[in-house]
Tab-separated table of C-alpha atoms in Angstrom:
chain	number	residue	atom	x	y	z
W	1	UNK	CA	-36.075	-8.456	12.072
W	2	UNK	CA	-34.719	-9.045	8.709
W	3	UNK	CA	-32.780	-11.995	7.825
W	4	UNK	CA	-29.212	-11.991	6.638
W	5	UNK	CA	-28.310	-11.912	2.882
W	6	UNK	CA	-27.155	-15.264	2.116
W	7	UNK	CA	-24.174	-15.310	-0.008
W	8	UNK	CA	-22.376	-18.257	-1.967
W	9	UNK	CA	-19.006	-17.299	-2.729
W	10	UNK	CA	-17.471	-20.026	-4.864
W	11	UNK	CA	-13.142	-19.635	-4.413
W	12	UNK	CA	-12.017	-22.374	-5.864
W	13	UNK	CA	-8.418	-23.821	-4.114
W	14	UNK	CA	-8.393	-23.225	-0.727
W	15	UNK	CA	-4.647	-21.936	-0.270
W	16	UNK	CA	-3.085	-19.726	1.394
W	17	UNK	CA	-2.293	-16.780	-1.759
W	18	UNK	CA	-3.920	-13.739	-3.332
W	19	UNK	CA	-7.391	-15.075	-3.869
W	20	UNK	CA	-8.013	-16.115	-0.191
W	21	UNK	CA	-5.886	-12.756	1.101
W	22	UNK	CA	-8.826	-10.795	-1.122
W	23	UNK	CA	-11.812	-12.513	0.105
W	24	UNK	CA	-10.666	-12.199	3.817
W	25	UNK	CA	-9.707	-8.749	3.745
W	26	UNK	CA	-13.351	-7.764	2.486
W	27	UNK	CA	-14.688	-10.535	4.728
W	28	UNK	CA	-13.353	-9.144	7.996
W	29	UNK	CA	-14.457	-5.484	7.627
W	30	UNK	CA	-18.078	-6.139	6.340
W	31	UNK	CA	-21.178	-6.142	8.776
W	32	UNK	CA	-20.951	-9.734	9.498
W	33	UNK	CA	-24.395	-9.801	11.610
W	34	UNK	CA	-26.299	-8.912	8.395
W	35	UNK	CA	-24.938	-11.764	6.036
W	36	UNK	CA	-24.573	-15.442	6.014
W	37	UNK	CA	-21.854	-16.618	4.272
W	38	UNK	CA	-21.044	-20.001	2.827
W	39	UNK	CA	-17.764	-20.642	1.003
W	40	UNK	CA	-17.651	-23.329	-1.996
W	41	UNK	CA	-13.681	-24.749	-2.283
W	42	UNK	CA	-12.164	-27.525	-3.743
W	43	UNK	CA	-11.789	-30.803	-2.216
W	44	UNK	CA	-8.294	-31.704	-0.364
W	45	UNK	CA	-7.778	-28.264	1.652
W	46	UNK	CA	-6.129	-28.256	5.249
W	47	UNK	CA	-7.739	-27.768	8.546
W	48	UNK	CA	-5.351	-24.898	9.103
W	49	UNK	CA	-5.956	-23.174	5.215
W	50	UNK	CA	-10.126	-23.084	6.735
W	51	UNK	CA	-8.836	-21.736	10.057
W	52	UNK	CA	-9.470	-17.837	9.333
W	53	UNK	CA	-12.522	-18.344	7.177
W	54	UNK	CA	-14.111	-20.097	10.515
W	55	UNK	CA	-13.235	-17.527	13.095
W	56	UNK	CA	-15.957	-15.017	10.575
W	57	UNK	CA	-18.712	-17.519	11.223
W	58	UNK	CA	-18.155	-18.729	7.216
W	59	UNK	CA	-19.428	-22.190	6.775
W	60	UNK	CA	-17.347	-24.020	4.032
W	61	UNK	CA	-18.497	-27.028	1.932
W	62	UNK	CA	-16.088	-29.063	0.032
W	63	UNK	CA	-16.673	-29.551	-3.712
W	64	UNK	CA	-15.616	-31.880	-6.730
W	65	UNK	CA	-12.494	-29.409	-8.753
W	66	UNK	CA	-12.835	-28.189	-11.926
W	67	UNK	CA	-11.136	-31.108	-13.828
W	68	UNK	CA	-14.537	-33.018	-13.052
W	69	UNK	CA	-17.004	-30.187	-14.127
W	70	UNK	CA	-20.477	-32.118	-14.831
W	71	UNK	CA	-19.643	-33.335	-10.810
W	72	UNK	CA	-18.790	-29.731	-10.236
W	73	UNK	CA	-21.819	-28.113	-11.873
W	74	UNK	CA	-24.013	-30.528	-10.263
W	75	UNK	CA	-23.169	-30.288	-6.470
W	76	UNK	CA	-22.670	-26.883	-6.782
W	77	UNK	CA	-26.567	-26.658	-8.372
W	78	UNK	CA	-27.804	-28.860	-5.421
W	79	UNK	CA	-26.236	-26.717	-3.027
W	80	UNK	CA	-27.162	-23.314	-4.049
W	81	UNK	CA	-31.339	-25.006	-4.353
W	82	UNK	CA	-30.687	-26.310	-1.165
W	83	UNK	CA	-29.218	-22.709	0.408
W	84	UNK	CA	-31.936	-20.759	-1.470
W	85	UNK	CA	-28.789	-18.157	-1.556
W	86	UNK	CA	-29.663	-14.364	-2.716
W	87	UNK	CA	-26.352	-13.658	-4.108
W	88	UNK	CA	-23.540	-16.562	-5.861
W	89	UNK	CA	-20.388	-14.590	-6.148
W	90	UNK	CA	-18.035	-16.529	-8.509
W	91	UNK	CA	-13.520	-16.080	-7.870
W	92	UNK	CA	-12.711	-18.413	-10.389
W	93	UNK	CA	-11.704	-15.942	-13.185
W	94	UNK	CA	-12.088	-17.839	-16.502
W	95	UNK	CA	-13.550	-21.085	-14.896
W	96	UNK	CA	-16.581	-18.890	-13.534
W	97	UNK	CA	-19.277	-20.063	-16.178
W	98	UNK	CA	-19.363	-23.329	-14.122
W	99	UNK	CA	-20.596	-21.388	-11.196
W	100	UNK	CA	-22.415	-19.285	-12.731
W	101	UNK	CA	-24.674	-22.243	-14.665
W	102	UNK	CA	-25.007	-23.838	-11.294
W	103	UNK	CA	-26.426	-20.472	-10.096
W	104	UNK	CA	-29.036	-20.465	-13.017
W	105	UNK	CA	-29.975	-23.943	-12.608
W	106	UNK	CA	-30.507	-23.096	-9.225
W	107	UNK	CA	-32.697	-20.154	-9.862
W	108	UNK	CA	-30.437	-17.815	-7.886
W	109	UNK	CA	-31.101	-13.670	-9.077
W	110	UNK	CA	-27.552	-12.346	-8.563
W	111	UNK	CA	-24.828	-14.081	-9.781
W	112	UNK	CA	-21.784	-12.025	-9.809
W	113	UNK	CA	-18.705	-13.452	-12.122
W	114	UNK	CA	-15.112	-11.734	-10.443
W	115	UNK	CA	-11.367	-11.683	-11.966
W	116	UNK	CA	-8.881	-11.385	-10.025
W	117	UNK	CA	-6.172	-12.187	-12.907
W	118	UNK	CA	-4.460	-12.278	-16.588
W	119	UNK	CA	-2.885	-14.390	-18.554
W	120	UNK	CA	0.360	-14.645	-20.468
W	121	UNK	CA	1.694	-16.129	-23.518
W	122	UNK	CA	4.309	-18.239	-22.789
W	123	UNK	CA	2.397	-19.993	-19.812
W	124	UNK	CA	1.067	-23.555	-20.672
W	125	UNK	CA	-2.370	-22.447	-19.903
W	126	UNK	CA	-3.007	-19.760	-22.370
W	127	UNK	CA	-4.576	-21.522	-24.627
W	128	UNK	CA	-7.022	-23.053	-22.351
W	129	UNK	CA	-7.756	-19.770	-20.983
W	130	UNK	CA	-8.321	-18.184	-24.348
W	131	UNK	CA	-10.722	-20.873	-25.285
W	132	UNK	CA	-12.582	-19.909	-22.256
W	133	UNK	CA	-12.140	-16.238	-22.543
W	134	UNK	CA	-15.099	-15.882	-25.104
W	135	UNK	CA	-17.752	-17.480	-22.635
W	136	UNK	CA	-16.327	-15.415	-19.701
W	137	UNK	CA	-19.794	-13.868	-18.553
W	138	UNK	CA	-21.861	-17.094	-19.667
W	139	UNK	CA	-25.147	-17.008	-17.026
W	140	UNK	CA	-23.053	-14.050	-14.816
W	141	UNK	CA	-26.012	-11.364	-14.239
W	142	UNK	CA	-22.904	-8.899	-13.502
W	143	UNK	CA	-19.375	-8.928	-13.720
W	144	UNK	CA	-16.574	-7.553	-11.715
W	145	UNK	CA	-12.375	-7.666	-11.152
W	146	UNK	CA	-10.256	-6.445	-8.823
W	147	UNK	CA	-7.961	-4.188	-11.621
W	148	UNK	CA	-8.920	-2.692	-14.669
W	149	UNK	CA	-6.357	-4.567	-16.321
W	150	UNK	CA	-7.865	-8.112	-15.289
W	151	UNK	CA	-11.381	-6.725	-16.551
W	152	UNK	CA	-10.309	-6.054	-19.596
W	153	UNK	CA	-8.200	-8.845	-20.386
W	154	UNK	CA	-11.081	-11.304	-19.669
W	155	UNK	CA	-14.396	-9.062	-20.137
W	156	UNK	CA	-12.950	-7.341	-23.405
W	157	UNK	CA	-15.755	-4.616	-24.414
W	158	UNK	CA	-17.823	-5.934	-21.807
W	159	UNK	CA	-15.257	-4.156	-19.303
W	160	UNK	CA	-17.063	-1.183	-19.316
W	161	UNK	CA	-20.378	-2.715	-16.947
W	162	UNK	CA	-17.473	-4.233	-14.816
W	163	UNK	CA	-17.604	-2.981	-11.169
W	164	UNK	CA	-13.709	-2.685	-10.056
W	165	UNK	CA	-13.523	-4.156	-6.036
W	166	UNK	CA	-9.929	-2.874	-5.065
W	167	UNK	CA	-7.704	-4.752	-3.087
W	168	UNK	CA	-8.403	-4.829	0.558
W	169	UNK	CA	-5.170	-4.060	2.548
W	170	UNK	CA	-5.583	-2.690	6.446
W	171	UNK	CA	-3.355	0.160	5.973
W	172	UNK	CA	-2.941	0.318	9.903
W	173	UNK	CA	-2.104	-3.413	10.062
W	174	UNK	CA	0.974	-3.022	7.445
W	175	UNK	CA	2.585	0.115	9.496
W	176	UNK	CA	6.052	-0.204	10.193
W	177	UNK	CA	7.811	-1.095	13.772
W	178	UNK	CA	11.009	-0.462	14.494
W	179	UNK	CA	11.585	-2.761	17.670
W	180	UNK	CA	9.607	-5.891	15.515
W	181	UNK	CA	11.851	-4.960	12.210
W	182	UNK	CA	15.151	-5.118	14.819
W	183	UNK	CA	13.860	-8.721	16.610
W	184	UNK	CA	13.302	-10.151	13.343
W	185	UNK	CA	15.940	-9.348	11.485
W	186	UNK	CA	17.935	-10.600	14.283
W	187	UNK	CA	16.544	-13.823	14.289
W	188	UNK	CA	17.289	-14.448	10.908
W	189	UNK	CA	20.068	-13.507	10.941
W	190	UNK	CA	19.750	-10.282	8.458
W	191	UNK	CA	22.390	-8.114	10.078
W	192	UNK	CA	22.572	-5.050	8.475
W	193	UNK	CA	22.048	-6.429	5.294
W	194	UNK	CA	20.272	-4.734	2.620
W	195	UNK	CA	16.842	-7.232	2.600
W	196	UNK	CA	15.601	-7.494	-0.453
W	197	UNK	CA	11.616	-9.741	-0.047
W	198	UNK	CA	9.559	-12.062	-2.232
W	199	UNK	CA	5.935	-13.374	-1.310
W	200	UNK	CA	3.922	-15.439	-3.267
W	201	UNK	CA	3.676	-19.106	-4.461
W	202	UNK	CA	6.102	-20.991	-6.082
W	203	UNK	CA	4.163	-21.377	-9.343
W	204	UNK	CA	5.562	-20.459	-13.012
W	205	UNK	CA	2.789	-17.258	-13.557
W	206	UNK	CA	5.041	-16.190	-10.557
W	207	UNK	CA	8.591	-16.488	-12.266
W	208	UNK	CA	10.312	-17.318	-8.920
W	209	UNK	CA	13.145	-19.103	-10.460
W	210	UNK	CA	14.288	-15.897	-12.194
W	211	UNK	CA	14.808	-14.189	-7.684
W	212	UNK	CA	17.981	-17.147	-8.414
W	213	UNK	CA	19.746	-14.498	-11.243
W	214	UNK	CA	18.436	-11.753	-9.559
W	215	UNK	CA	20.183	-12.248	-6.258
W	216	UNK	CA	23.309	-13.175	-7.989
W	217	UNK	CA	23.503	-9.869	-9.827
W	218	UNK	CA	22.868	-8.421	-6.725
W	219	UNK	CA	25.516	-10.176	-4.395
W	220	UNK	CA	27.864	-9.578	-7.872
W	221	UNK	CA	27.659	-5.563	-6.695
W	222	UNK	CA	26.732	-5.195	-3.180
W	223	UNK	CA	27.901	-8.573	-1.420
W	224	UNK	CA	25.687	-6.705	1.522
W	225	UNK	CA	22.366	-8.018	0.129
W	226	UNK	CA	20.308	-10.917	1.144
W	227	UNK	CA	17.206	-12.562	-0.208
W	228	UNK	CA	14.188	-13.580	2.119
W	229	UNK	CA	11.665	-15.677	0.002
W	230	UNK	CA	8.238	-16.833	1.355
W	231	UNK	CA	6.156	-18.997	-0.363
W	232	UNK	CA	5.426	-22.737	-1.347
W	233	UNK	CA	4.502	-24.365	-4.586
W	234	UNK	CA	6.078	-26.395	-7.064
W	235	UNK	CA	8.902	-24.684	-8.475
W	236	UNK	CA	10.284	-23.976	-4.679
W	237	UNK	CA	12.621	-26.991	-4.564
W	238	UNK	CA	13.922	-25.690	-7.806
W	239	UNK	CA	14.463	-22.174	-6.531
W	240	UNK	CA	16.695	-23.925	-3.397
W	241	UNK	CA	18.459	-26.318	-6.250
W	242	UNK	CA	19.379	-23.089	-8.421
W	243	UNK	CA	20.324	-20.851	-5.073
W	244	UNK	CA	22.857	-23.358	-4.265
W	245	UNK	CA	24.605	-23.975	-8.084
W	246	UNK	CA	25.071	-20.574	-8.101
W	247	UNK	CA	26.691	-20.664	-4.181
W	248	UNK	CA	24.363	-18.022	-2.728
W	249	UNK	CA	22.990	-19.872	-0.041
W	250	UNK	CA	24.545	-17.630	2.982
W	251	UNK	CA	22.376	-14.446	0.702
W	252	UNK	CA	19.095	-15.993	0.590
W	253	UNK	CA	16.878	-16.953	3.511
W	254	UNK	CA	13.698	-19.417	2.367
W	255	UNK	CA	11.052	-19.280	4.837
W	256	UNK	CA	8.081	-21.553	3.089
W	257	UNK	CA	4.185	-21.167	3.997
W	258	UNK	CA	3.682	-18.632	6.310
W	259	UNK	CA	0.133	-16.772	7.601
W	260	UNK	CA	2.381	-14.292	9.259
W	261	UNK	CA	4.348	-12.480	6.774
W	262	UNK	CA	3.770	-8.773	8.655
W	263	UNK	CA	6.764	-9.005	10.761
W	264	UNK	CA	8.709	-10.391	7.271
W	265	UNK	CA	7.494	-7.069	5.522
W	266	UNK	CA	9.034	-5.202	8.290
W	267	UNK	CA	12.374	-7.021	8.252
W	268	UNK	CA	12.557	-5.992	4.284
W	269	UNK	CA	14.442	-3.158	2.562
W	270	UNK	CA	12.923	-3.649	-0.494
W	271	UNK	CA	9.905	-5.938	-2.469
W	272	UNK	CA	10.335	-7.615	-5.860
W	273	UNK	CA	7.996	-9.429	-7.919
W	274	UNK	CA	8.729	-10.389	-11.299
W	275	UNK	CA	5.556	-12.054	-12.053
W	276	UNK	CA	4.357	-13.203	-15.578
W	277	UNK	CA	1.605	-11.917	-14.900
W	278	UNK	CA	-1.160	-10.517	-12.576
W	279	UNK	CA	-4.767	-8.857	-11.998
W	280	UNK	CA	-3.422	-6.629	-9.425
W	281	UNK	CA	-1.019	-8.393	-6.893
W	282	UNK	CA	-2.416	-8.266	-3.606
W	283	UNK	CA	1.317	-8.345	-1.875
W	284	UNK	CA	3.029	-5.550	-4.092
W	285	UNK	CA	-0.101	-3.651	-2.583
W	286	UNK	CA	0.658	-4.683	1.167
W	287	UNK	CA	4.229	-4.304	0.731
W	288	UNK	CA	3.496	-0.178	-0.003
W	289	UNK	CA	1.192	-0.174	2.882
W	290	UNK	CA	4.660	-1.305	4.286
W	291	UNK	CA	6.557	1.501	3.341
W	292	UNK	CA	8.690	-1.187	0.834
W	293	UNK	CA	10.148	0.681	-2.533
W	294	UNK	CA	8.658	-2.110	-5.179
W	295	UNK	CA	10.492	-3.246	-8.174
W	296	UNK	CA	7.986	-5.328	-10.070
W	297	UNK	CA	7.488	-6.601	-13.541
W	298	UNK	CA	6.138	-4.546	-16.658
W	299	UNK	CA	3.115	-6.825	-17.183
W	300	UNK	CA	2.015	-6.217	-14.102
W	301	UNK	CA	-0.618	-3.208	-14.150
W	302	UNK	CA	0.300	0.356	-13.388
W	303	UNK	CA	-2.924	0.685	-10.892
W	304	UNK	CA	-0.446	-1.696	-8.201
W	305	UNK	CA	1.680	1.444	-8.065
W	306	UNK	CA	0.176	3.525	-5.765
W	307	UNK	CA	2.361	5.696	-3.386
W	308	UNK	CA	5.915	6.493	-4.379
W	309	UNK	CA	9.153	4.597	-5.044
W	310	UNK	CA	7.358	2.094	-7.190
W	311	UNK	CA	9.226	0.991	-10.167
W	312	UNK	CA	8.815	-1.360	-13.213
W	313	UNK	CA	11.104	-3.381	-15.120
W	314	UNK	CA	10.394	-5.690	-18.455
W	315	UNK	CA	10.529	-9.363	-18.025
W	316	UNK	CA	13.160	-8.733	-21.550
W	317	UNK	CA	15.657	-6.932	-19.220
W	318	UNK	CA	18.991	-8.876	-17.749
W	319	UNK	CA	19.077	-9.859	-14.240
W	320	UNK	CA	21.713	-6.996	-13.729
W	321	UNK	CA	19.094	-4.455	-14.468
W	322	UNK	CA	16.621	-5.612	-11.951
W	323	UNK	CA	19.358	-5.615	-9.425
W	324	UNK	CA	20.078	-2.242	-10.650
W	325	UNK	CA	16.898	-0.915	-9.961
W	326	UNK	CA	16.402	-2.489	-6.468
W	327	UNK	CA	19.567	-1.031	-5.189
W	328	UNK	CA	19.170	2.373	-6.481
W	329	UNK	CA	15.995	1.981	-3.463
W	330	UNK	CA	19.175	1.524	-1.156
W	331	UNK	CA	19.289	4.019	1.670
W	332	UNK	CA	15.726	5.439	0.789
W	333	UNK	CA	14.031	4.167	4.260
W	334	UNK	CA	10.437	3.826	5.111
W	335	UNK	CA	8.104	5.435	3.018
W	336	UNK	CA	4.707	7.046	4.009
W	337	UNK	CA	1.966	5.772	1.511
W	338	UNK	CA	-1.116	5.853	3.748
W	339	UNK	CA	-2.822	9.115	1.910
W	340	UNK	CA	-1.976	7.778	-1.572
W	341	UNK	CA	-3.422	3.725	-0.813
W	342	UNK	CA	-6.404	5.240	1.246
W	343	UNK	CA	-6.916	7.921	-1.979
W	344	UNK	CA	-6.794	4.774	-4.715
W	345	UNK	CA	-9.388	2.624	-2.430
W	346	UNK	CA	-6.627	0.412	-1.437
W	347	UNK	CA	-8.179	0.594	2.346
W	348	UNK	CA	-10.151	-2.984	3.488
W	349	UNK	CA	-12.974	-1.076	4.935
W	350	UNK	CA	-13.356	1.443	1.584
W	351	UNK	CA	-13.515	-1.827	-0.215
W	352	UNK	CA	-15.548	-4.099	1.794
W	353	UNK	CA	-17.808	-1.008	2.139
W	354	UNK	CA	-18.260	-0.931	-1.802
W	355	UNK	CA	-19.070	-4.580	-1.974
W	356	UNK	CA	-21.390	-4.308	0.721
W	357	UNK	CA	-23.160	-1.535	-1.433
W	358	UNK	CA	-22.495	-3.647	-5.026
W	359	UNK	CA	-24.177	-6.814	-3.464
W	360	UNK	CA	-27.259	-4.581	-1.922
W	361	UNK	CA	-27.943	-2.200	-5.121
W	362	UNK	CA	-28.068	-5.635	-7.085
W	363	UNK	CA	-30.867	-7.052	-4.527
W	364	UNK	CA	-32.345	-3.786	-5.054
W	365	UNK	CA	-32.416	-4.218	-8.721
W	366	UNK	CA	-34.002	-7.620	-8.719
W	367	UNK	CA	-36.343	-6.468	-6.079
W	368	UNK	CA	-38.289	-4.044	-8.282
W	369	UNK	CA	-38.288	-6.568	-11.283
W	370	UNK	CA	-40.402	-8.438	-9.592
């Protein structure tokens, strides 16, 4: 009997967000039995952040962050000799060269760099990440993003040897229910309300102070509207501050950290994000396996919009045309996008599938170079 593939995958911050939403959704639909899987994170994560990654039989080993790289590149270089892993898979987008050094050290044959985002000018990191850019595939024996956009923004010319792993969203999962939309709602206290939704940390790339003059150009022409916002992060005491300045507390529902943001989809009209910046947003994705109309920001890349009523507005536009946009989605309904998001590999098992094949042809390849 043949042994399972081990595979390092090095993530980073163990939160909940887009990163760990990605590696799950691949996790959960590949043939478990045949791997063993051990998941490198950051010191300082919760019991219940590890929860889901347990319940797949991951084992997950706490390392130094990447403000202390020498410690990082050194415990990561024990581990891997010590694991004599086939595969290190690396999610930390520009920090990945730390991995991936730990992976040579270490004498590993496949070691896969991944980027799962952009950049953006006006963020404070920029120019750390476009010191870094240059050295983005330093000791990676492949490459690989989740968008075409984050491939190219990091891997420049190099794109074109980048294998694109799509988002993995369980269509199924994401389906609308009436009776859940009607309980929730209720509970909350939504009404009839037109719901517009947020998810996603309260972090600057996200821009979630800006959902503040978004929701008051909305209340400004439909006083029908309400806000539900889910996330956590540092800006999200900000977010409340600037809600109630502008008195629009009764319009705007903040829920915090939540794993369980299905029913939330379902108690939405309509999904915003007007993001920075993004690879490919892994909740603009979930909210058309929803049946959500999407309203998200220019710099996001056109491969999130998938089925129909997807539209994009520039970060350089007033607050009254976002709300413009998101109620001209008024009245639309539920929208069918299973075909289109199971056509653009936007399915969890078409995308764990094409891992599981990307991680084997690589063994393959290193096989007959011996």
């Amino acid at each position: 009997m043949r042994e399972p593939i081990r595979v390092a995958l090095v993530m980073g911050k163990l939160a909940t967000g887009g990163v760990k939403s990605y590696l799950l959704g691949l996790l959960s639909h590949l043939p478990l039995p045949q791997y063993n899987f051990t998941l490198f994170v950051y010191e300082g994560f919760g019991d219940e952040d590890a929860d889901s990654f347990l319940k797949l039989g991951v084992t997950i080993v706490s390392i130094p962050p990447a403000s202390k790289p020498r410690a990082l590149v050194r415990e990561l270089t024990m581990h891997f000799r010590k694991g004599r892993y086939d595969i290190v898979h690396g999610f930390l987008n520009t920090l990945n060269p730390l991995a991936m050094l730990a992976a040579e050290r270490a004498g590993v044959q496949v070691r896969i760099a991944e980027n799962l985002s952009t950049g953006h000018r006006g963020e404070a990191k920029s120019l750390v990440k476009a010191l870094l850019k240059p050295f983005a595939c330093t000791g990676a024996t492949d490459i690989a993003a989740n968008s075409r956009l984050a491939a190219e923004w990091l891997y420049g010319k190099r794109a074109e040897r980048c294998r694109i792993i799509r988002n993995p969203v369980d269509i199924a999962f994401f389906q609308n229910d009436p009776g859940e939309r009607f309980e929730v709602r209720s509970r909350l206290g939504l009404g009839g309300s037109f719901v517009v939704g947020w998810i996603g940390r309260c972090v600057p790339q996200k821009n979630p102070l800006f959902l503040a003059d978004i929701l008051s150009a909305l209340v400004a022409r439909d006083p029908d509207v309400c806000m539900v916002v889910v996330g956590y992060g540092p800006l999200e005491g900000r977010l409340k501050d600037r809600i109630v300045a502008l008195g629009l507390s009764e319009s705007f529902v903040a829920l915090g950290e939540t794993e369980d943001i299905r029913p939330l989809y379902r108690a939405m009209d309509c999904f915003v994000l007007p993001s920075l910046y993004e690879g490919l947003p892994m909740v603009s994705v979930e909210a058309q396996a929803a049946g959500l109309p999407c309203v998200l920001s220019s710099e996001i890349t056109r491969e999130a919009a998938v089925g129909e009523g997807v539209a994009f507005v520039g970060l350089d536009r007033a607050a009254n045309e976002w709300a413009d946009t998101l109620l001209s989605f008024k009245g639309v309904g539920r929208l069918d996008n299973r075909l289109a998001l199971h056509a653009c590999g936007f399915d969890a098992a078409v995308s764990a599938a094409d891992l599981d094949a990307f991680w084997r042809g690589l063994l393959r390849r290193e096989a007959g170079r011996r």
